[in-house]
Amino acid sequence: MSSTTTITQAAALEHPIASVRLEEDGVLNWNVRKTEGLHHIPVPPNKEAERLWAKQHMAAAFRTFARLGWADGASGHISVRDPINPEWFWINPYAKHFAQMKASDLVLVDHQGRPMLPTPHKVNAAGFIIHSSIHRARPDINAACHLHSPAGRAWSSFGKGIEMLNQAVYEGFGGIVLAEEEGVRLAEALGETSLNLILQNHGLLTCGSTVDEAAAYFVALERACHNQIQVESAAANALAKKFVGADEADYTCRCTTTPGCVYMQFQPEFDLTVELSGGAVLE
């Protein structure tokens, strides 16, 4: 008999190995569906403060992506809907390295691409079209990330979704997005409720109610693509896949994909990025 025992997630849940205190004064995050005090998205005191807060977290997301190795020359964008005027949005300047991004570098534009505040920077037209289309089509989305990260770009070549996850796949990539119609089709592919999109032969796009949520989803989806590629390699050598059950997957999704929970997933990266920059990212 083998000295190694393998159990399923369901079996593990049926046979808990610890007795857990559930008193309100405990420190354990046991009831993950009751997270009001644990998963907290800050509410700035006014719209001006909210604008600065959003820009600082957006700049930190760029530096985080650079630290993770996902900077790609002048390509890749994050956008955030402006809290003061929701018809405007912030986007990164053209050809500014992610690792050097500061809150003051970001550019505020309207849906015609006009700068709403003085800026010395230009904005990439293709990136503008994608993000403008998404913000116009989905009022519930405040932030969007689109990068050509290594695993995401590699897995997107197959035109398939990630197994055991819910995300859309856009199959009609037509090269650099310089036609407004292409941006509209991307927004339509995202649909009315999806927050993640795999762009075939292109890369990944994730969205959220905050830039932290969109960034956390991007990290998760990029890593899921990397994992999927590894799994496919193993499966090609006759190792059978074992899928998470539908009930378990649904329960996990309901418990871990609230805006507050996903926001919190990005906070360790945000804090580390601020520390590594010596606070410069917030300027």
PDB file of C-alpha atoms in Angstrom:
ATOM      1  CA  MET A   1       0.000   0.000   0.000  1.00  0.00           C
ATOM      2  CA  SER A   2       1.320   3.433  -0.886  1.00  0.00           C
ATOM      3  CA  SER A   3       2.423   5.698   1.927  1.00  0.00           C
ATOM      4  CA  THR A   4       0.823   8.620   0.102  1.00  0.00           C
ATOM      5  CA  THR A   5      -2.940   9.141   0.320  1.00  0.00           C
ATOM      6  CA  THR A   6      -4.893  11.393  -2.013  1.00  0.00           C
ATOM      7  CA  ILE A   7      -8.296  12.763  -0.967  1.00  0.00           C
ATOM      8  CA  THR A   8     -10.773  14.910  -2.829  1.00  0.00           C
ATOM      9  CA  GLN A   9     -11.854  18.367  -1.671  1.00  0.00           C
ATOM     10  CA  ALA A  10     -15.334  17.049  -0.935  1.00  0.00           C
ATOM     11  CA  ALA A  11     -13.962  14.268   1.278  1.00  0.00           C
ATOM     12  CA  ALA A  12     -11.796  16.730   3.150  1.00  0.00           C
ATOM     13  CA  LEU A  13     -14.803  18.925   3.887  1.00  0.00           C
ATOM     14  CA  GLU A  14     -16.735  15.934   5.214  1.00  0.00           C
ATOM     15  CA  HIS A  15     -13.973  15.073   7.694  1.00  0.00           C
ATOM     16  CA  PRO A  16     -12.735  18.301   9.334  1.00  0.00           C
ATOM     17  CA  ILE A  17      -9.591  17.879  11.375  1.00  0.00           C
ATOM     18  CA  ALA A  18      -9.981  20.905  13.637  1.00  0.00           C
ATOM     19  CA  SER A  19     -12.606  22.349  15.937  1.00  0.00           C
ATOM     20  CA  VAL A  20     -13.002  26.058  15.178  1.00  0.00           C
ATOM     21  CA  ARG A  21     -14.293  28.753  17.507  1.00  0.00           C
ATOM     22  CA  LEU A  22     -17.041  30.764  15.844  1.00  0.00           C
ATOM     23  CA  GLU A  23     -17.439  33.450  18.536  1.00  0.00           C
ATOM     24  CA  GLU A  24     -17.609  37.004  17.313  1.00  0.00           C
ATOM     25  CA  ASP A  25     -14.384  37.889  19.147  1.00  0.00           C
ATOM     26  CA  GLY A  26     -12.370  35.315  17.216  1.00  0.00           C
ATOM     27  CA  VAL A  27      -9.752  36.229  14.616  1.00  0.00           C
ATOM     28  CA  LEU A  28     -10.326  33.419  12.140  1.00  0.00           C
ATOM     29  CA  ASN A  29     -11.840  34.163   8.751  1.00  0.00           C
ATOM     30  CA  TRP A  30     -14.049  31.100   8.932  1.00  0.00           C
ATOM     31  CA  ASN A  31     -17.419  32.262   7.639  1.00  0.00           C
ATOM     32  CA  VAL A  32     -16.187  33.607   4.316  1.00  0.00           C
ATOM     33  CA  ARG A  33     -19.689  34.673   3.324  1.00  0.00           C
ATOM     34  CA  LYS A  34     -19.913  37.088   6.253  1.00  0.00           C
ATOM     35  CA  THR A  35     -17.074  39.445   5.498  1.00  0.00           C
ATOM     36  CA  GLU A  36     -18.444  42.951   6.065  1.00  0.00           C
ATOM     37  CA  GLY A  37     -15.734  43.799   8.577  1.00  0.00           C
ATOM     38  CA  LEU A  38     -12.957  41.915   6.798  1.00  0.00           C
ATOM     39  CA  HIS A  39     -13.353  42.917   3.156  1.00  0.00           C
ATOM     40  CA  HIS A  40     -13.598  46.672   3.278  1.00  0.00           C
ATOM     41  CA  ILE A  41     -13.274  49.010   0.299  1.00  0.00           C
ATOM     42  CA  PRO A  42     -12.385  52.498   1.631  1.00  0.00           C
ATOM     43  CA  VAL A  43     -14.798  55.342   0.970  1.00  0.00           C
ATOM     44  CA  PRO A  44     -12.897  58.637   0.520  1.00  0.00           C
ATOM     45  CA  PRO A  45     -14.526  61.696   2.131  1.00  0.00           C
ATOM     46  CA  ASN A  46     -15.265  63.481  -1.169  1.00  0.00           C
ATOM     47  CA  LYS A  47     -14.977  63.086  -4.938  1.00  0.00           C
ATOM     48  CA  GLU A  48     -11.654  64.925  -5.146  1.00  0.00           C
ATOM     49  CA  ALA A  49     -10.156  62.556  -2.589  1.00  0.00           C
ATOM     50  CA  GLU A  50     -11.692  59.599  -4.404  1.00  0.00           C
ATOM     51  CA  ARG A  51     -10.088  60.744  -7.662  1.00  0.00           C
ATOM     52  CA  LEU A  52      -6.635  60.911  -6.056  1.00  0.00           C
ATOM     53  CA  TRP A  53      -7.157  57.543  -4.329  1.00  0.00           C
ATOM     54  CA  ALA A  54      -8.155  55.890  -7.619  1.00  0.00           C
ATOM     55  CA  LYS A  55      -5.158  57.385  -9.454  1.00  0.00           C
ATOM     56  CA  GLN A  56      -2.731  56.240  -6.765  1.00  0.00           C
ATOM     57  CA  HIS A  57      -4.047  52.691  -6.847  1.00  0.00           C
ATOM     58  CA  MET A  58      -3.989  52.743 -10.649  1.00  0.00           C
ATOM     59  CA  ALA A  59      -0.332  53.837 -10.712  1.00  0.00           C
ATOM     60  CA  ALA A  60       0.486  51.136  -8.156  1.00  0.00           C
ATOM     61  CA  ALA A  61      -1.198  48.526 -10.367  1.00  0.00           C
ATOM     62  CA  PHE A  62       1.144  49.481 -13.223  1.00  0.00           C
ATOM     63  CA  ARG A  63       4.220  49.139 -11.038  1.00  0.00           C
ATOM     64  CA  THR A  64       2.951  45.826  -9.693  1.00  0.00           C
ATOM     65  CA  PHE A  65       2.478  44.480 -13.215  1.00  0.00           C
ATOM     66  CA  ALA A  66       6.007  45.633 -14.082  1.00  0.00           C
ATOM     67  CA  ARG A  67       7.410  43.861 -11.023  1.00  0.00           C
ATOM     68  CA  LEU A  68       5.609  40.680 -12.126  1.00  0.00           C
ATOM     69  CA  GLY A  69       7.277  40.921 -15.548  1.00  0.00           C
ATOM     70  CA  TRP A  70       4.286  42.028 -17.605  1.00  0.00           C
ATOM     71  CA  ALA A  71       5.465  45.390 -18.938  1.00  0.00           C
ATOM     72  CA  ASP A  72       5.465  45.311 -22.740  1.00  0.00           C
ATOM     73  CA  GLY A  73       7.086  48.384 -24.231  1.00  0.00           C
ATOM     74  CA  ALA A  74       4.491  50.977 -25.170  1.00  0.00           C
ATOM     75  CA  SER A  75       1.667  48.418 -25.127  1.00  0.00           C
ATOM     76  CA  GLY A  76      -0.782  47.642 -22.336  1.00  0.00           C
ATOM     77  CA  HIS A  77      -3.262  49.872 -20.558  1.00  0.00           C
ATOM     78  CA  ILE A  78      -5.284  50.371 -17.410  1.00  0.00           C
ATOM     79  CA  SER A  79      -8.194  52.783 -17.278  1.00  0.00           C
ATOM     80  CA  VAL A  80     -10.304  54.110 -14.393  1.00  0.00           C
ATOM     81  CA  ARG A  81     -13.600  55.964 -14.666  1.00  0.00           C
ATOM     82  CA  ASP A  82     -13.293  59.449 -13.188  1.00  0.00           C
ATOM     83  CA  PRO A  83     -15.237  59.797  -9.903  1.00  0.00           C
ATOM     84  CA  ILE A  84     -15.976  63.478 -10.500  1.00  0.00           C
ATOM     85  CA  ASN A  85     -17.235  63.123 -14.079  1.00  0.00           C
ATOM     86  CA  PRO A  86     -18.137  59.489 -14.943  1.00  0.00           C
ATOM     87  CA  GLU A  87     -18.105  60.398 -18.654  1.00  0.00           C
ATOM     88  CA  TRP A  88     -14.323  60.829 -18.445  1.00  0.00           C
ATOM     89  CA  PHE A  89     -11.680  58.272 -17.616  1.00  0.00           C
ATOM     90  CA  TRP A  90      -8.003  58.105 -16.681  1.00  0.00           C
ATOM     91  CA  ILE A  91      -5.533  56.160 -18.811  1.00  0.00           C
ATOM     92  CA  ASN A  92      -1.765  55.737 -18.899  1.00  0.00           C
ATOM     93  CA  PRO A  93       0.417  57.963 -21.100  1.00  0.00           C
ATOM     94  CA  TYR A  94       1.945  56.563 -24.267  1.00  0.00           C
ATOM     95  CA  ALA A  95       5.408  54.957 -23.933  1.00  0.00           C
ATOM     96  CA  LYS A  96       5.741  55.445 -20.172  1.00  0.00           C
ATOM     97  CA  HIS A  97       7.251  52.349 -18.537  1.00  0.00           C
ATOM     98  CA  PHE A  98       4.935  50.691 -16.051  1.00  0.00           C
ATOM     99  CA  ALA A  99       7.714  50.608 -13.439  1.00  0.00           C
ATOM    100  CA  GLN A 100       8.046  54.413 -13.526  1.00  0.00           C
ATOM    101  CA  MET A 101       4.342  55.262 -13.319  1.00  0.00           C
ATOM    102  CA  LYS A 102       3.169  57.862 -10.817  1.00  0.00           C
ATOM    103  CA  ALA A 103      -0.360  59.087 -10.127  1.00  0.00           C
ATOM    104  CA  SER A 104       0.525  62.476 -11.645  1.00  0.00           C
ATOM    105  CA  ASP A 105       1.483  60.854 -14.979  1.00  0.00           C
ATOM    106  CA  LEU A 106      -2.030  59.616 -15.744  1.00  0.00           C
ATOM    107  CA  VAL A 107      -4.094  61.313 -18.443  1.00  0.00           C
ATOM    108  CA  LEU A 108      -7.767  62.296 -18.112  1.00  0.00           C
ATOM    109  CA  VAL A 109      -9.720  62.044 -21.402  1.00  0.00           C
ATOM    110  CA  ASP A 110     -13.308  62.146 -22.596  1.00  0.00           C
ATOM    111  CA  HIS A 111     -14.836  59.641 -25.002  1.00  0.00           C
ATOM    112  CA  GLN A 112     -13.643  61.702 -27.983  1.00  0.00           C
ATOM    113  CA  GLY A 113     -10.041  61.383 -26.788  1.00  0.00           C
ATOM    114  CA  ARG A 114      -9.720  65.016 -25.734  1.00  0.00           C
ATOM    115  CA  PRO A 115      -7.622  65.805 -22.629  1.00  0.00           C
ATOM    116  CA  MET A 116      -9.773  67.183 -19.812  1.00  0.00           C
ATOM    117  CA  LEU A 117      -6.770  68.510 -17.876  1.00  0.00           C
ATOM    118  CA  PRO A 118      -3.460  69.921 -19.194  1.00  0.00           C
ATOM    119  CA  THR A 119      -0.920  67.172 -19.884  1.00  0.00           C
ATOM    120  CA  PRO A 120       2.407  66.875 -21.695  1.00  0.00           C
ATOM    121  CA  HIS A 121       1.605  63.284 -22.660  1.00  0.00           C
ATOM    122  CA  LYS A 122      -0.023  61.535 -25.604  1.00  0.00           C
ATOM    123  CA  VAL A 123      -2.342  58.518 -25.331  1.00  0.00           C
ATOM    124  CA  ASN A 124      -2.165  55.361 -27.435  1.00  0.00           C
ATOM    125  CA  ALA A 125      -5.123  55.427 -29.861  1.00  0.00           C
ATOM    126  CA  ALA A 126      -5.657  51.660 -29.896  1.00  0.00           C
ATOM    127  CA  GLY A 127      -5.714  51.473 -26.106  1.00  0.00           C
ATOM    128  CA  PHE A 128      -8.076  54.437 -25.917  1.00  0.00           C
ATOM    129  CA  ILE A 129     -10.576  52.797 -28.275  1.00  0.00           C
ATOM    130  CA  ILE A 130     -10.710  49.550 -26.272  1.00  0.00           C
ATOM    131  CA  HIS A 131     -11.148  51.252 -22.924  1.00  0.00           C
ATOM    132  CA  SER A 132     -13.556  53.928 -24.143  1.00  0.00           C
ATOM    133  CA  SER A 133     -15.779  51.245 -25.673  1.00  0.00           C
ATOM    134  CA  ILE A 134     -15.869  49.274 -22.433  1.00  0.00           C
ATOM    135  CA  HIS A 135     -16.650  52.272 -20.231  1.00  0.00           C
ATOM    136  CA  ARG A 136     -19.450  53.388 -22.541  1.00  0.00           C
ATOM    137  CA  ALA A 137     -20.989  49.919 -22.803  1.00  0.00           C
ATOM    138  CA  ARG A 138     -20.737  48.950 -19.121  1.00  0.00           C
ATOM    139  CA  PRO A 139     -21.623  51.692 -16.584  1.00  0.00           C
ATOM    140  CA  ASP A 140     -21.030  49.151 -13.800  1.00  0.00           C
ATOM    141  CA  ILE A 141     -17.360  48.853 -14.738  1.00  0.00           C
ATOM    142  CA  ASN A 142     -15.093  51.530 -13.284  1.00  0.00           C
ATOM    143  CA  ALA A 143     -11.715  50.018 -14.188  1.00  0.00           C
ATOM    144  CA  ALA A 144     -10.238  47.817 -16.900  1.00  0.00           C
ATOM    145  CA  CYS A 145      -6.815  46.218 -17.430  1.00  0.00           C
ATOM    146  CA  HIS A 146      -5.568  45.001 -20.796  1.00  0.00           C
ATOM    147  CA  LEU A 147      -2.058  43.599 -21.171  1.00  0.00           C
ATOM    148  CA  HIS A 148      -0.144  41.200 -23.395  1.00  0.00           C
ATOM    149  CA  SER A 149       1.193  39.125 -20.505  1.00  0.00           C
ATOM    150  CA  PRO A 150       3.208  35.996 -21.389  1.00  0.00           C
ATOM    151  CA  ALA A 151       0.894  33.183 -20.292  1.00  0.00           C
ATOM    152  CA  GLY A 152      -2.261  35.059 -21.253  1.00  0.00           C
ATOM    153  CA  ARG A 153      -0.989  35.744 -24.744  1.00  0.00           C
ATOM    154  CA  ALA A 154       0.201  32.145 -25.125  1.00  0.00           C
ATOM    155  CA  TRP A 155      -3.083  30.580 -23.970  1.00  0.00           C
ATOM    156  CA  SER A 156      -5.150  33.057 -26.012  1.00  0.00           C
ATOM    157  CA  SER A 157      -3.644  31.493 -29.146  1.00  0.00           C
ATOM    158  CA  PHE A 158      -5.907  28.475 -28.608  1.00  0.00           C
ATOM    159  CA  GLY A 159      -9.109  30.522 -28.560  1.00  0.00           C
ATOM    160  CA  LYS A 160     -10.339  28.601 -25.515  1.00  0.00           C
ATOM    161  CA  GLY A 161     -11.486  29.564 -22.053  1.00  0.00           C
ATOM    162  CA  ILE A 162      -9.836  28.455 -18.840  1.00  0.00           C
ATOM    163  CA  GLU A 163     -11.351  25.276 -17.439  1.00  0.00           C
ATOM    164  CA  MET A 164     -13.425  25.598 -14.249  1.00  0.00           C
ATOM    165  CA  LEU A 165     -13.641  29.392 -14.618  1.00  0.00           C
ATOM    166  CA  ASN A 166     -16.259  31.716 -16.064  1.00  0.00           C
ATOM    167  CA  GLN A 167     -14.917  34.120 -18.641  1.00  0.00           C
ATOM    168  CA  ALA A 168     -15.704  35.138 -22.170  1.00  0.00           C
ATOM    169  CA  VAL A 169     -13.501  34.522 -25.220  1.00  0.00           C
ATOM    170  CA  TYR A 170     -13.262  37.055 -28.044  1.00  0.00           C
ATOM    171  CA  GLU A 171     -12.496  35.148 -31.228  1.00  0.00           C
ATOM    172  CA  GLY A 172     -12.395  37.934 -33.768  1.00  0.00           C
ATOM    173  CA  PHE A 173      -9.083  39.680 -33.137  1.00  0.00           C
ATOM    174  CA  GLY A 174      -8.240  41.747 -36.180  1.00  0.00           C
ATOM    175  CA  GLY A 175      -4.863  43.195 -35.281  1.00  0.00           C
ATOM    176  CA  ILE A 176      -4.165  46.515 -33.598  1.00  0.00           C
ATOM    177  CA  VAL A 177      -7.451  48.043 -32.481  1.00  0.00           C
ATOM    178  CA  LEU A 178      -7.637  51.251 -34.515  1.00  0.00           C
ATOM    179  CA  ALA A 179     -11.246  51.011 -35.683  1.00  0.00           C
ATOM    180  CA  GLU A 180     -14.035  52.087 -33.348  1.00  0.00           C
ATOM    181  CA  GLU A 181     -16.109  49.108 -34.530  1.00  0.00           C
ATOM    182  CA  GLU A 182     -13.461  46.726 -33.185  1.00  0.00           C
ATOM    183  CA  GLY A 183     -13.680  48.332 -29.754  1.00  0.00           C
ATOM    184  CA  VAL A 184     -17.459  47.993 -29.811  1.00  0.00           C
ATOM    185  CA  ARG A 185     -17.174  44.293 -30.695  1.00  0.00           C
ATOM    186  CA  LEU A 186     -14.803  43.760 -27.765  1.00  0.00           C
ATOM    187  CA  ALA A 187     -17.312  45.382 -25.413  1.00  0.00           C
ATOM    188  CA  GLU A 188     -20.083  43.223 -26.861  1.00  0.00           C
ATOM    189  CA  ALA A 189     -17.980  40.085 -26.360  1.00  0.00           C
ATOM    190  CA  LEU A 190     -17.575  41.036 -22.709  1.00  0.00           C
ATOM    191  CA  GLY A 191     -21.354  40.985 -22.434  1.00  0.00           C
ATOM    192  CA  GLU A 192     -23.535  42.418 -19.691  1.00  0.00           C
ATOM    193  CA  THR A 193     -22.020  40.654 -16.692  1.00  0.00           C
ATOM    194  CA  SER A 194     -18.569  39.196 -17.484  1.00  0.00           C
ATOM    195  CA  LEU A 195     -15.506  40.848 -15.984  1.00  0.00           C
ATOM    196  CA  ASN A 196     -12.834  38.745 -17.718  1.00  0.00           C
ATOM    197  CA  LEU A 197     -12.132  38.417 -21.422  1.00  0.00           C
ATOM    198  CA  ILE A 198      -9.561  36.337 -23.308  1.00  0.00           C
ATOM    199  CA  LEU A 199      -8.745  38.021 -26.614  1.00  0.00           C
ATOM    200  CA  GLN A 200      -7.816  35.325 -29.094  1.00  0.00           C
ATOM    201  CA  ASN A 201      -4.200  35.670 -30.340  1.00  0.00           C
ATOM    202  CA  HIS A 202      -3.913  38.867 -28.335  1.00  0.00           C
ATOM    203  CA  GLY A 203      -3.980  38.761 -24.541  1.00  0.00           C
ATOM    204  CA  LEU A 204      -6.216  39.320 -21.526  1.00  0.00           C
ATOM    205  CA  LEU A 205      -8.658  41.968 -20.370  1.00  0.00           C
ATOM    206  CA  THR A 206     -10.138  42.182 -16.879  1.00  0.00           C
ATOM    207  CA  CYS A 207     -12.529  44.649 -15.283  1.00  0.00           C
ATOM    208  CA  GLY A 208     -13.914  45.629 -11.905  1.00  0.00           C
ATOM    209  CA  SER A 209     -15.671  48.195  -9.766  1.00  0.00           C
ATOM    210  CA  THR A 210     -12.250  49.379  -8.574  1.00  0.00           C
ATOM    211  CA  VAL A 211      -8.828  49.276 -10.197  1.00  0.00           C
ATOM    212  CA  ASP A 212      -7.752  46.933  -7.400  1.00  0.00           C
ATOM    213  CA  GLU A 213     -10.489  44.466  -8.355  1.00  0.00           C
ATOM    214  CA  ALA A 214      -9.576  44.627 -12.047  1.00  0.00           C
ATOM    215  CA  ALA A 215      -5.868  44.213 -11.225  1.00  0.00           C
ATOM    216  CA  ALA A 216      -6.509  41.277  -8.891  1.00  0.00           C
ATOM    217  CA  TYR A 217      -8.566  39.571 -11.586  1.00  0.00           C
ATOM    218  CA  PHE A 218      -5.748  40.123 -14.067  1.00  0.00           C
ATOM    219  CA  VAL A 219      -3.203  38.526 -11.759  1.00  0.00           C
ATOM    220  CA  ALA A 220      -5.558  35.583 -11.190  1.00  0.00           C
ATOM    221  CA  LEU A 221      -6.368  35.103 -14.881  1.00  0.00           C
ATOM    222  CA  GLU A 222      -2.738  35.343 -16.004  1.00  0.00           C
ATOM    223  CA  ARG A 223      -1.764  32.743 -13.418  1.00  0.00           C
ATOM    224  CA  ALA A 224      -4.714  30.573 -14.425  1.00  0.00           C
ATOM    225  CA  CYS A 225      -3.479  30.676 -18.029  1.00  0.00           C
ATOM    226  CA  HIS A 226      -0.006  29.670 -16.885  1.00  0.00           C
ATOM    227  CA  ASN A 227      -1.471  26.813 -14.853  1.00  0.00           C
ATOM    228  CA  GLN A 228      -3.652  25.712 -17.775  1.00  0.00           C
ATOM    229  CA  ILE A 229      -0.617  25.498 -20.069  1.00  0.00           C
ATOM    230  CA  GLN A 230       1.223  23.381 -17.496  1.00  0.00           C
ATOM    231  CA  VAL A 231      -1.802  21.099 -17.065  1.00  0.00           C
ATOM    232  CA  GLU A 232      -2.189  20.661 -20.814  1.00  0.00           C
ATOM    233  CA  SER A 233       1.470  19.680 -21.044  1.00  0.00           C
ATOM    234  CA  ALA A 234       0.999  17.043 -18.357  1.00  0.00           C
ATOM    235  CA  ALA A 235      -2.238  15.799 -19.928  1.00  0.00           C
ATOM    236  CA  ALA A 236      -0.416  15.322 -23.227  1.00  0.00           C
ATOM    237  CA  ASN A 237       1.713  12.765 -21.377  1.00  0.00           C
ATOM    238  CA  ALA A 238      -1.349  10.709 -20.397  1.00  0.00           C
ATOM    239  CA  LEU A 239      -1.965  12.261 -16.972  1.00  0.00           C
ATOM    240  CA  ALA A 240      -5.729  12.513 -16.482  1.00  0.00           C
ATOM    241  CA  LYS A 241      -7.255  15.809 -15.322  1.00  0.00           C
ATOM    242  CA  LYS A 242      -9.414  15.889 -12.193  1.00  0.00           C
ATOM    243  CA  PHE A 243     -11.952  18.695 -12.286  1.00  0.00           C
ATOM    244  CA  VAL A 244     -13.420  20.588  -9.348  1.00  0.00           C
ATOM    245  CA  GLY A 245     -17.077  19.656  -8.898  1.00  0.00           C
ATOM    246  CA  ALA A 246     -19.770  22.102  -9.975  1.00  0.00           C
ATOM    247  CA  ASP A 247     -21.131  22.599  -6.434  1.00  0.00           C
ATOM    248  CA  GLU A 248     -17.682  23.181  -4.960  1.00  0.00           C
ATOM    249  CA  ALA A 249     -16.767  25.577  -7.757  1.00  0.00           C
ATOM    250  CA  ASP A 250     -20.022  27.496  -7.349  1.00  0.00           C
ATOM    251  CA  TYR A 251     -19.562  27.770  -3.578  1.00  0.00           C
ATOM    252  CA  THR A 252     -15.986  28.996  -3.957  1.00  0.00           C
ATOM    253  CA  CYS A 253     -17.038  31.520  -6.592  1.00  0.00           C
ATOM    254  CA  ARG A 254     -19.823  32.941  -4.422  1.00  0.00           C
ATOM    255  CA  CYS A 255     -17.515  33.258  -1.439  1.00  0.00           C
ATOM    256  CA  THR A 256     -14.458  34.758  -3.102  1.00  0.00           C
ATOM    257  CA  THR A 257     -15.624  36.950  -5.985  1.00  0.00           C
ATOM    258  CA  THR A 258     -17.414  39.765  -4.174  1.00  0.00           C
ATOM    259  CA  PRO A 259     -15.937  43.174  -5.041  1.00  0.00           C
ATOM    260  CA  GLY A 260     -14.649  43.561  -1.493  1.00  0.00           C
ATOM    261  CA  CYS A 261     -12.991  40.159  -1.400  1.00  0.00           C
ATOM    262  CA  VAL A 262     -11.275  40.646  -4.767  1.00  0.00           C
ATOM    263  CA  TYR A 263     -10.220  44.169  -3.750  1.00  0.00           C
ATOM    264  CA  MET A 264      -8.490  42.733  -0.680  1.00  0.00           C
ATOM    265  CA  GLN A 265      -6.586  40.241  -2.836  1.00  0.00           C
ATOM    266  CA  PHE A 266      -4.689  43.137  -4.396  1.00  0.00           C
ATOM    267  CA  GLN A 267      -3.850  45.016  -1.183  1.00  0.00           C
ATOM    268  CA  PRO A 268      -0.654  43.065  -0.340  1.00  0.00           C
ATOM    269  CA  GLU A 269       0.679  43.907  -3.807  1.00  0.00           C
ATOM    270  CA  PHE A 270      -0.369  47.545  -3.416  1.00  0.00           C
ATOM    271  CA  ASP A 271       1.346  47.899  -0.041  1.00  0.00           C
ATOM    272  CA  LEU A 272       4.547  46.270  -1.303  1.00  0.00           C
ATOM    273  CA  THR A 273       4.581  48.456  -4.408  1.00  0.00           C
ATOM    274  CA  VAL A 274       4.211  51.633  -2.344  1.00  0.00           C
ATOM    275  CA  GLU A 275       7.003  50.511  -0.024  1.00  0.00           C
ATOM    276  CA  LEU A 276       9.369  49.575  -2.858  1.00  0.00           C
ATOM    277  CA  SER A 277       8.766  52.945  -4.548  1.00  0.00           C
ATOM    278  CA  GLY A 278       9.451  54.881  -1.351  1.00  0.00           C
ATOM    279  CA  GLY A 279       6.036  56.469  -1.860  1.00  0.00           C
ATOM    280  CA  ALA A 280       6.934  57.858  -5.299  1.00  0.00           C
ATOM    281  CA  VAL A 281       4.105  55.934  -6.971  1.00  0.00           C
ATOM    282  CA  LEU A 282       1.579  58.022  -5.005  1.00  0.00           C
ATOM    283  CA  GLU A 283       2.928  61.370  -6.194  1.00  0.00           C
TER     284      GLU A 283
END
